[in-house]
């Protein structure tokens, strides 16, 4: 792989790619406002009461930018690239790294279809060309109650989706992972219905925190982490952040998603990180933070940390769910 | 009528005086005292190997970035394996006439309890840091935790009464008490089946083994009911 997915080398100064110009931000704000208006139209029960006054207000630019890079201790690159859920490569946490070479990422193309004016099959180069790669340091919370802090390199999904000109009928975006049962060992058994499918509501997809990642830790993203193109939605459980994307579809109806199809009472379409909504197996009120030292006796004696509503991004994305009963729409 | 289960059932708790003769009456190969001693030593050290490997993997870090989860998995799986192995002792003695199998059953059962205790200790301490509210809530709310908790609760009195003194003291009730091991096994397997996410192949294999072991016992149970 060449270095086209790499961000500029880190230096003291903020790289130019990170300074988003005023116009783009204003566009985003308009977009968010529009989406909130849409959400407000559908009145579902009571609000969860996040304790945040911002829950019903659209976050301002500074608030959103503040969440681009958390200063929490990073998960080591080794941990983030050796402890993965990527069932296409196997169900053991070590399987994805072990069988990473089974995933062929060159050539790569993405099929775009559904409710948009510019459907078609785009090569990876077509997809990436106009976008500046920036670094985002996000918390990643797995539904299995562990979490990481990962420096991703990528670009805002919304910037890409706009290029395909979604029509007025487009309410959702659906994604699919590569289907290659001949090479991907996990796809030989029906653990899930392949290909892996995920989806977002359009306003969630357009939110500035939602990115497509092409790298992590300043390097090309490894296969086990979803090369060459994966979604990162930091306020949702990790399985929403679909890996190795080959298809993006704009839909009018809520698209089927893999874990929801597999166990609908356990995994909802939204799957927002929520300590108050318990999973049949994991309480979700706490999480094991996989950061810092993970070796030796001392690593055993660190208690779990509290899980925050929307993974700590409530100030930025809480408005997307104003007036929604998130216990019902889990 | 002589009851095979009754005869071998006592074997778990007491090496002497009657089990050896009871087994031998059924035609099992006789086993010398020194050979049995060697078998027991070998089984003891073999049963310690998983613990040794676990300790090494934690110290070297080869257990992976989530060692608490790794310890829970390893101790849980070995507790279940030893539990099912202990249930193999009677069929092996009855069907294959391996006299020694019945004689190591207590040790294997106690290793099951040992690994189960490590498993529970890891859960209470390293996983939950003794936050009892969380722990009680999980036991009540999460079916797989409930099943695991019941399996362990059943194992405790069995381990406590596994010594010769308890066997003598409890007499006939000992046998009835230790039949609860089947409930422990069923709860333990359910615990594993229900905790699986997506891929249930491995727990289902354990479930199949348990079902085979239960079916093997059916004829004996039916006969004992007749008597």
Coordinates of C-alpha atoms in Angstrom, one line a residue:
Chain A
X1 CA 0.0 0.0 0.0
X2 CA 1.2 3.5 -0.6
X3 CA 1.0 6.3 1.8
X4 CA -2.1 8.1 0.4
X5 CA -4.1 7.2 3.5
X6 CA -1.6 8.7 5.8
X7 CA -2.1 12.0 7.5
X8 CA 0.7 14.6 7.5
X9 CA 3.3 13.9 10.0
X10 CA 2.4 15.0 13.4
X11 CA 4.1 18.2 14.5
X12 CA 3.4 20.9 17.1
X13 CA 1.1 22.9 14.8
X14 CA -2.3 21.8 13.8
X15 CA -2.1 20.4 10.3
X16 CA -3.9 22.5 7.7
X17 CA -6.3 19.6 7.0
X18 CA -7.7 19.9 10.5
X19 CA -8.8 23.5 10.1
X20 CA -12.2 23.2 8.5
X21 CA -13.2 26.3 6.8
X22 CA -16.1 28.4 8.0
X23 CA -18.3 27.7 5.1
X24 CA -18.1 23.9 5.5
X25 CA -19.0 24.3 9.1
X26 CA -22.0 26.5 8.4
X27 CA -23.2 23.9 5.9
X28 CA -22.9 21.3 8.6
X29 CA -24.8 23.4 11.1
X30 CA -27.6 23.9 8.6
X31 CA -27.7 20.2 8.0
X32 CA -27.8 19.3 11.6
X33 CA -30.6 21.8 12.2
X34 CA -32.6 20.4 9.4
X35 CA -32.1 16.9 10.8
X36 CA -33.2 18.0 14.3
X37 CA -36.3 19.5 12.9
X38 CA -37.0 16.2 11.3
X39 CA -36.4 14.3 14.5
X40 CA -38.6 16.7 16.4
X41 CA -41.4 15.9 14.0
X42 CA -41.5 12.3 15.3
X43 CA -42.5 12.4 18.9
X44 CA -41.6 9.2 20.6
X45 CA -42.6 9.0 24.3
X46 CA -40.4 10.9 26.7
X47 CA -36.8 12.0 26.5
X48 CA -34.3 10.1 28.6
X49 CA -33.2 13.1 30.6
X50 CA -29.5 13.2 30.1
X51 CA -29.0 15.9 32.6
X52 CA -27.6 18.0 29.8
X53 CA -29.3 21.2 29.0
X54 CA -28.0 20.7 25.4
X55 CA -30.1 17.6 24.8
X56 CA -32.6 19.6 22.8
X57 CA -30.2 22.2 21.4
X58 CA -28.0 21.7 18.4
X59 CA -24.4 21.7 19.5
X60 CA -22.3 24.7 18.3
X61 CA -19.1 24.5 16.3
X62 CA -16.8 24.7 19.2
X63 CA -18.6 22.0 21.2
X64 CA -18.3 19.7 18.2
X65 CA -14.7 20.5 17.5
X66 CA -13.9 19.9 21.2
X67 CA -14.8 16.2 20.7
X68 CA -12.6 15.7 17.7
X69 CA -9.6 14.7 19.8
X70 CA -9.9 13.4 23.3
X71 CA -6.9 13.8 25.5
X72 CA -7.5 10.5 27.3
X73 CA -4.7 7.9 27.4
X74 CA -4.4 6.1 24.1
X75 CA -4.9 2.4 23.7
X76 CA -1.6 1.0 22.5
X77 CA -1.4 0.3 18.8
X78 CA -0.6 -3.3 19.5
X79 CA -3.7 -3.8 21.5
X80 CA -6.0 -2.0 19.0
X81 CA -4.6 -4.1 16.2
X82 CA -4.6 -7.5 18.0
X83 CA -7.8 -7.5 19.9
X84 CA -10.6 -7.2 17.4
X85 CA -14.1 -8.3 16.5
X86 CA -14.2 -8.9 12.8
X87 CA -16.2 -12.1 12.5
X88 CA -15.4 -12.4 8.8
X89 CA -11.9 -13.3 9.9
X90 CA -12.9 -15.5 12.8
X91 CA -14.7 -15.1 16.2
X92 CA -11.8 -15.2 18.5
X93 CA -10.4 -11.8 19.4
X94 CA -7.0 -12.8 17.9
X95 CA -8.4 -14.3 14.7
X96 CA -8.7 -11.0 12.7
X97 CA -5.0 -10.3 13.2
X98 CA -4.1 -13.9 12.6
X99 CA -6.0 -14.2 9.3
X100 CA -5.6 -10.6 8.2
X101 CA -3.9 -11.6 4.9
X102 CA -7.1 -13.4 3.8
X103 CA -8.6 -10.0 3.1
X104 CA -7.6 -8.7 -0.3
X105 CA -7.9 -4.9 -0.4
X106 CA -6.5 -4.1 -3.8
X107 CA -8.2 -3.4 -6.0
X108 CA -11.1 -2.0 -4.0
X109 CA -14.3 -0.3 -5.1
X110 CA -17.5 0.8 -3.5
X111 CA -20.9 0.4 -5.1
X112 CA -23.2 3.4 -4.4
X113 CA -26.9 2.9 -5.0
X114 CA -30.4 3.8 -3.9
X115 CA -31.9 7.2 -3.4
X116 CA -29.2 9.4 -4.9
X117 CA -28.5 11.2 -8.1
X118 CA -25.0 9.8 -8.6
X119 CA -25.1 6.0 -8.1
X120 CA -22.3 3.9 -9.6
X121 CA -19.3 1.9 -8.7
X122 CA -16.4 4.1 -7.5
X123 CA -12.8 3.0 -7.1
X124 CA -11.2 3.6 -3.8
X125 CA -9.1 6.3 -5.4
X126 CA -12.3 8.0 -6.7
X127 CA -13.7 7.9 -3.2
X128 CA -10.7 9.3 -1.4
X129 CA -9.4 11.9 -3.9
X130 CA -11.1 15.1 -2.9
X131 CA -10.9 14.5 0.9
X132 CA -8.3 15.7 3.3
X133 CA -7.3 13.1 5.8
X134 CA -7.4 14.4 9.4
X135 CA -6.8 12.8 12.7
X136 CA -9.7 12.1 15.1
X137 CA -9.0 10.6 18.6
X138 CA -12.2 8.8 19.6
X139 CA -13.3 6.6 22.4
X140 CA -14.5 3.2 21.0
X141 CA -17.0 1.4 23.2
X142 CA -17.7 -2.2 22.4
X143 CA -21.1 -3.7 23.3
X144 CA -19.1 -6.4 25.2
X145 CA -18.3 -3.7 27.8
X146 CA -14.7 -3.0 26.9
X147 CA -13.4 0.3 25.4
X148 CA -10.4 1.8 23.7
X149 CA -9.1 5.2 22.7
X150 CA -7.9 5.2 19.1
X151 CA -6.4 7.9 16.9
X152 CA -8.1 7.4 13.5
X153 CA -7.1 9.0 10.2
X154 CA -10.0 9.7 8.0
X155 CA -12.6 12.2 6.7
X156 CA -16.2 13.1 7.5
X157 CA -18.6 10.6 6.0
X158 CA -21.0 13.5 5.3
X159 CA -18.6 15.1 2.9
X160 CA -18.5 11.9 0.9
X161 CA -22.3 11.3 1.0
X162 CA -23.0 14.8 -0.3
X163 CA -21.0 14.0 -3.5
X164 CA -23.5 11.3 -4.3
X165 CA -26.4 13.8 -4.0
X166 CA -28.9 12.0 -1.9
X167 CA -32.5 12.6 -3.0
X168 CA -35.2 13.9 -0.8
X169 CA -36.3 10.3 -0.2
X170 CA -33.1 9.3 1.3
X171 CA -33.7 8.9 5.1
X172 CA -31.1 6.2 5.9
X173 CA -27.7 5.1 4.7
X174 CA -26.9 1.3 4.5
X175 CA -23.4 -0.2 4.4
X176 CA -22.1 -3.6 3.5
X177 CA -18.8 -5.4 4.2
X178 CA -17.0 -7.3 1.5
X179 CA -18.4 -10.8 0.8
X180 CA -15.7 -13.3 0.0
X181 CA -16.4 -16.7 1.6
X182 CA -13.7 -18.4 -0.5
X183 CA -11.1 -16.4 1.3
X184 CA -12.6 -15.1 4.5
X185 CA -12.6 -18.0 7.0
X186 CA -15.4 -16.6 9.1
X187 CA -17.9 -16.4 6.2
X188 CA -17.8 -20.1 5.7
X189 CA -20.1 -20.6 8.8
X190 CA -23.4 -18.9 9.2
X191 CA -22.5 -17.1 12.5
X192 CA -24.2 -14.0 11.0
X193 CA -26.0 -13.6 7.7
X194 CA -23.3 -12.5 5.4
X195 CA -22.5 -10.0 4.1
X196 CA -22.3 -7.9 7.3
X197 CA -24.7 -5.0 7.1
X198 CA -25.0 -1.8 9.0
X199 CA -26.9 1.4 8.8
X200 CA -27.4 4.9 10.1
X201 CA -30.1 7.5 9.9
X202 CA -29.1 10.1 7.4
X203 CA -28.7 12.8 10.0
X204 CA -26.4 10.5 12.1
X205 CA -24.4 9.8 9.0
X206 CA -24.0 13.5 8.2
X207 CA -22.9 14.4 11.7
X208 CA -19.4 15.9 11.8
X209 CA -18.3 13.2 14.4
X210 CA -19.1 10.4 11.9
X211 CA -16.1 9.5 9.8
X212 CA -14.8 7.0 7.4
X213 CA -11.3 5.9 8.5
X214 CA -8.5 4.9 6.2
X215 CA -5.8 4.9 8.8
X216 CA -5.0 4.7 12.5
X217 CA -2.0 5.6 14.5
X218 CA -0.8 7.6 11.5
X219 CA -0.5 4.4 9.4
X220 CA -2.7 2.7 6.8
X221 CA -5.5 0.9 8.6
X222 CA -4.6 -2.8 9.0
X223 CA -6.9 -5.4 7.5
X224 CA -8.0 -6.6 10.9
X225 CA -9.3 -3.1 11.7
X226 CA -11.3 -2.9 8.5
X227 CA -9.1 -1.9 5.6
X228 CA -9.2 0.0 3.4
X229 CA -12.3 1.9 4.4
X230 CA -14.4 1.7 7.6
X231 CA -17.0 3.6 9.4
X232 CA -16.3 5.1 12.8
X233 CA -19.3 6.4 14.8
X234 CA -17.9 7.1 18.2
X235 CA -21.2 7.4 20.2
X236 CA -22.5 4.0 19.1
X237 CA -21.4 0.5 20.1
X238 CA -18.5 -0.7 18.1
X239 CA -20.4 -3.1 15.9
X240 CA -22.1 -0.2 14.2
X241 CA -18.8 1.0 12.8
X242 CA -18.8 -1.4 9.9
X243 CA -15.4 -2.5 8.4
X244 CA -14.1 -3.0 4.9
X245 CA -17.1 -1.3 3.2
X246 CA -17.9 -2.2 -0.4
X247 CA -21.4 -0.8 -0.7
X248 CA -23.2 2.4 0.4
X249 CA -27.0 2.6 -0.3
X250 CA -29.4 5.4 0.4
X251 CA -32.7 4.1 1.5
X252 CA -36.1 5.5 2.5
X253 CA -36.8 2.8 5.1
X254 CA -34.6 1.7 8.0
X255 CA -32.2 -0.9 6.5
X256 CA -31.7 -4.3 8.0
X257 CA -28.5 -4.6 10.1
X258 CA -26.6 -7.8 10.9
X259 CA -26.7 -8.0 14.7
X260 CA -30.3 -6.8 14.8
X261 CA -31.2 -9.5 12.3
X262 CA -29.3 -12.1 14.5
X263 CA -30.8 -11.1 17.8
X264 CA -33.3 -8.2 17.6
X265 CA -34.1 -8.1 21.3
X266 CA -30.3 -7.7 22.1
X267 CA -29.1 -5.3 19.4
X268 CA -31.2 -2.4 18.2
X269 CA -30.8 -0.4 15.0
X270 CA -29.6 2.6 17.0
X271 CA -27.3 0.9 19.4
X272 CA -26.3 4.1 21.0
X273 CA -23.9 3.7 24.0
X274 CA -26.3 4.0 26.9
X275 CA -25.5 2.9 30.5
X276 CA -29.2 2.9 31.3
X277 CA -30.1 0.4 28.7
X278 CA -28.9 -3.0 29.8
X279 CA -28.0 -5.8 27.4
X280 CA -29.2 -9.3 28.3
X281 CA -25.6 -10.2 29.0
X282 CA -23.7 -7.0 29.7
X283 CA -24.9 -4.4 32.2
X284 CA -23.4 -1.5 30.1
X285 CA -23.1 0.7 33.2
X286 CA -19.3 0.2 33.2
X287 CA -16.6 -0.7 30.8
X288 CA -13.1 -2.1 30.9
X289 CA -10.8 0.5 29.4
X290 CA -8.1 -1.2 27.4
X291 CA -5.4 1.5 27.6
X292 CA -2.0 1.8 29.1
X293 CA -0.3 -1.3 30.6
X294 CA -2.1 -4.5 29.7
X295 CA 0.6 -6.8 30.8
X296 CA 1.5 -8.5 34.1
X297 CA -0.1 -8.5 37.5
X298 CA -0.7 -4.8 37.8
X299 CA -3.0 -4.8 34.7
X300 CA -5.3 -7.2 36.5
X301 CA -6.2 -4.8 39.4
X302 CA -7.6 -1.9 37.5
X303 CA -11.4 -1.5 38.0
X304 CA -13.8 -0.8 35.2
X305 CA -14.7 2.8 34.6
X306 CA -18.2 4.2 34.3
X307 CA -19.8 4.3 30.9
X308 CA -21.2 7.6 29.8
X309 CA -24.4 8.3 27.8
X310 CA -23.6 8.4 24.1
X311 CA -20.1 7.4 25.0
X312 CA -19.4 10.9 26.4
X313 CA -20.5 12.6 23.1
X314 CA -24.0 13.6 24.4
X315 CA -23.2 17.3 24.1
X316 CA -22.4 16.8 20.4
X317 CA -25.0 14.3 19.3
X318 CA -27.7 14.3 22.0
X319 CA -29.8 16.6 19.9
X320 CA -30.2 13.9 17.2
X321 CA -32.3 12.0 19.7
X322 CA -34.3 14.7 21.2
X323 CA -37.8 13.5 22.2
X324 CA -36.9 9.9 21.4
X325 CA -37.4 7.2 24.0
X326 CA -33.9 5.6 23.8
X327 CA -35.0 2.7 25.9
X328 CA -37.5 1.8 23.2
X329 CA -35.2 2.7 20.3
X330 CA -32.1 1.1 21.8
Chain B
X1 CA -30.9 -55.9 43.9
X2 CA -27.4 -54.5 43.6
X3 CA -27.4 -51.1 42.2
X4 CA -24.5 -50.1 40.0
X5 CA -25.0 -46.4 40.5
X6 CA -25.3 -46.9 44.2
X7 CA -22.0 -48.8 44.3
X8 CA -20.0 -46.5 42.1
X9 CA -21.8 -43.4 43.3
X10 CA -20.1 -43.8 46.6
X11 CA -16.7 -44.1 45.0
X12 CA -16.5 -40.4 44.5
X13 CA -16.5 -39.7 48.2
X14 CA -14.6 -42.7 49.6
X15 CA -11.7 -44.6 48.2
X16 CA -12.3 -47.3 50.9
X17 CA -13.7 -49.7 51.8
X18 CA -16.4 -50.9 49.4
X19 CA -16.0 -49.3 46.0
X20 CA -13.0 -51.3 44.8
X21 CA -14.7 -54.6 45.5
X22 CA -18.0 -53.3 44.1
X23 CA -16.3 -52.4 40.9
X24 CA -14.3 -55.6 40.8
X25 CA -17.5 -57.6 41.2
X26 CA -18.6 -56.2 37.9
X27 CA -15.5 -57.6 36.3
X28 CA -13.3 -54.5 36.0
X29 CA -9.6 -55.1 35.9
X30 CA -8.1 -55.1 39.3
X31 CA -5.7 -52.3 40.0
X32 CA -2.8 -52.4 42.3
X33 CA -2.4 -49.9 45.1
X34 CA 0.9 -48.5 43.7
X35 CA -0.4 -48.2 40.2
X36 CA -3.4 -46.3 41.5
X37 CA -1.1 -44.0 43.4
X38 CA 0.8 -43.2 40.2
X39 CA -2.3 -42.6 38.3
X40 CA -3.5 -40.2 41.0
X41 CA -0.2 -38.3 41.0
X42 CA -0.3 -38.1 37.2
X43 CA -3.9 -36.8 37.2
X44 CA -3.1 -34.3 39.9
X45 CA -0.2 -32.8 38.0
X46 CA -2.1 -32.9 34.7
X47 CA -5.0 -31.0 36.2
X48 CA -2.6 -28.3 37.4
X49 CA -1.2 -27.7 33.9
X50 CA -4.0 -25.3 32.8
X51 CA -3.4 -23.2 35.9
X52 CA 0.3 -23.1 35.3
X53 CA -0.2 -22.1 31.6
X54 CA -2.6 -19.4 32.7
X55 CA -0.2 -17.9 35.2
X56 CA 2.6 -17.9 32.6
X57 CA 0.3 -16.2 30.0
X58 CA -0.7 -13.5 32.4
X59 CA 2.9 -12.8 33.5
X60 CA 4.2 -12.7 29.9
X61 CA 1.2 -10.9 28.5
X62 CA 0.5 -13.6 26.0
X63 CA -3.0 -13.8 27.3
X64 CA -3.8 -10.7 25.3
X65 CA -4.8 -7.1 26.1
X66 CA -7.8 -8.1 28.3
X67 CA -6.3 -10.4 30.8
X68 CA -9.3 -10.4 33.2
X69 CA -11.6 -11.6 30.4
X70 CA -8.9 -14.2 29.5
X71 CA -8.7 -15.5 33.1
X72 CA -12.5 -15.7 33.3
X73 CA -12.7 -17.7 30.0
X74 CA -9.8 -20.1 30.9
X75 CA -10.9 -20.9 34.5
X76 CA -14.6 -21.2 33.4
X77 CA -13.8 -23.5 30.5
X78 CA -11.5 -25.7 32.7
X79 CA -14.1 -25.9 35.4
X80 CA -16.7 -27.1 32.9
X81 CA -14.2 -29.6 31.3
X82 CA -13.3 -31.1 34.7
X83 CA -17.0 -31.2 35.7
X84 CA -17.9 -33.1 32.5
X85 CA -14.8 -35.3 33.0
X86 CA -15.9 -36.2 36.5
X87 CA -19.2 -37.3 35.0
X88 CA -17.3 -39.6 32.6
X89 CA -15.9 -41.6 35.5
X90 CA -19.0 -43.8 36.0
X91 CA -19.6 -44.6 32.4
X92 CA -15.9 -45.4 31.9
X93 CA -16.0 -47.8 34.9
X94 CA -19.3 -49.4 33.9
X95 CA -18.9 -49.6 30.1
X96 CA -15.2 -49.9 29.6
X97 CA -14.4 -51.4 33.0
X98 CA -11.7 -48.9 33.8
X99 CA -11.5 -49.4 37.5
X100 CA -9.2 -46.5 38.0
X101 CA -11.6 -44.0 36.5
X102 CA -14.0 -44.3 39.5
X103 CA -11.0 -43.9 41.8
X104 CA -9.9 -40.5 40.5
X105 CA -13.4 -39.1 40.2
X106 CA -13.3 -37.3 43.5
X107 CA -10.0 -35.6 42.6
X108 CA -11.4 -34.5 39.2
X109 CA -14.6 -33.2 40.8
X110 CA -12.5 -31.2 43.2
X111 CA -10.4 -29.7 40.4
X112 CA -13.7 -28.7 38.8
X113 CA -14.6 -27.0 42.0
X114 CA -11.1 -25.4 42.2
X115 CA -11.3 -23.9 38.7
X116 CA -14.9 -22.8 39.3
X117 CA -13.8 -21.1 42.5
X118 CA -11.0 -19.2 40.6
X119 CA -13.6 -18.3 38.0
X120 CA -16.0 -16.9 40.6
X121 CA -13.2 -15.2 42.5
X122 CA -12.0 -13.5 39.2
X123 CA -15.6 -12.4 38.5
X124 CA -16.2 -11.0 42.0
X125 CA -12.8 -9.4 42.4
X126 CA -11.0 -8.5 39.1
X127 CA -14.2 -8.0 37.1
X128 CA -16.5 -6.3 39.7
X129 CA -14.1 -5.3 42.5
X130 CA -16.7 -6.5 45.1
X131 CA -19.3 -4.0 44.0
X132 CA -22.1 -6.1 45.5
X133 CA -25.0 -4.1 44.1
X134 CA -23.7 -4.7 40.5
X135 CA -23.0 -8.3 41.2
X136 CA -26.5 -9.0 42.7
X137 CA -28.2 -7.2 39.9
X138 CA -26.3 -9.3 37.3
X139 CA -27.2 -12.5 39.1
X140 CA -30.8 -11.5 39.1
X141 CA -31.0 -9.9 35.6
X142 CA -28.6 -11.8 33.4
X143 CA -29.8 -15.4 32.7
X144 CA -26.3 -16.6 31.9
X145 CA -25.0 -15.2 35.2
X146 CA -27.9 -16.8 37.1
X147 CA -27.1 -20.2 35.6
X148 CA -23.4 -19.8 36.4
X149 CA -24.2 -18.7 40.0
X150 CA -26.6 -21.7 40.5
X151 CA -24.0 -24.1 39.1
X152 CA -21.5 -22.9 41.6
X153 CA -23.9 -22.8 44.5
X154 CA -24.7 -26.5 43.8
X155 CA -21.0 -27.4 43.7
X156 CA -20.2 -25.9 47.1
X157 CA -22.0 -28.5 49.3
X158 CA -20.7 -31.3 47.0
X159 CA -17.1 -30.1 47.5
X160 CA -17.6 -29.7 51.2
X161 CA -19.0 -33.2 51.6
X162 CA -16.4 -34.9 49.4
X163 CA -14.3 -36.1 52.3
X164 CA -14.5 -39.6 53.9
X165 CA -15.9 -38.2 57.1
X166 CA -18.9 -36.6 55.3
X167 CA -19.5 -39.8 53.3
X168 CA -19.7 -41.9 56.5
X169 CA -21.7 -39.3 58.4
X170 CA -24.3 -38.7 55.6
X171 CA -24.7 -42.4 54.8
X172 CA -27.5 -42.9 52.3
X173 CA -28.2 -39.1 51.9
X174 CA -24.7 -38.6 50.5
X175 CA -25.6 -40.4 47.3
X176 CA -28.8 -38.3 46.9
X177 CA -26.9 -35.1 47.6
X178 CA -24.2 -35.9 45.1
X179 CA -26.6 -36.6 42.3
X180 CA -27.0 -32.8 42.2
X181 CA -23.8 -32.7 40.3
X182 CA -26.0 -33.3 37.2
X183 CA -27.8 -30.0 38.0
X184 CA -24.5 -28.3 38.3
X185 CA -23.4 -29.6 35.0
X186 CA -26.7 -28.6 33.3
X187 CA -26.4 -25.0 34.8
X188 CA -22.8 -24.8 33.8
X189 CA -23.4 -25.7 30.2
X190 CA -26.4 -23.3 30.0
X191 CA -24.1 -20.6 31.5
X192 CA -21.8 -21.2 28.6
X193 CA -24.5 -21.5 25.9
X194 CA -26.2 -18.3 27.0
X195 CA -23.1 -16.2 27.2
X196 CA -22.0 -16.9 23.6
X197 CA -22.3 -14.0 21.2
X198 CA -23.2 -15.1 17.7
X199 CA -21.1 -18.2 17.5
X200 CA -22.5 -21.0 19.6
X201 CA -20.5 -23.9 18.1
X202 CA -18.2 -24.4 21.1
X203 CA -20.9 -24.3 23.9
X204 CA -23.1 -26.6 21.8
X205 CA -20.3 -29.1 21.7
X206 CA -20.3 -29.1 25.5
X207 CA -24.0 -29.4 25.5
X208 CA -23.8 -32.5 23.2
X209 CA -21.2 -34.1 25.5
X210 CA -23.4 -33.5 28.5
X211 CA -26.4 -35.0 26.7
X212 CA -24.5 -38.1 25.7
X213 CA -23.3 -38.5 29.3
X214 CA -26.8 -38.1 30.6
X215 CA -28.2 -40.6 28.1
X216 CA -25.5 -43.1 29.1
X217 CA -26.8 -43.0 32.6
X218 CA -30.4 -43.5 31.7
X219 CA -30.4 -47.4 31.7
X220 CA -28.9 -47.4 35.2
X221 CA -31.3 -44.8 36.5
X222 CA -34.3 -46.7 35.0
X223 CA -33.1 -50.0 36.6
X224 CA -32.6 -48.3 40.0
X225 CA -36.2 -47.0 39.8
X226 CA -37.4 -50.6 39.1
X227 CA -35.6 -51.8 42.2

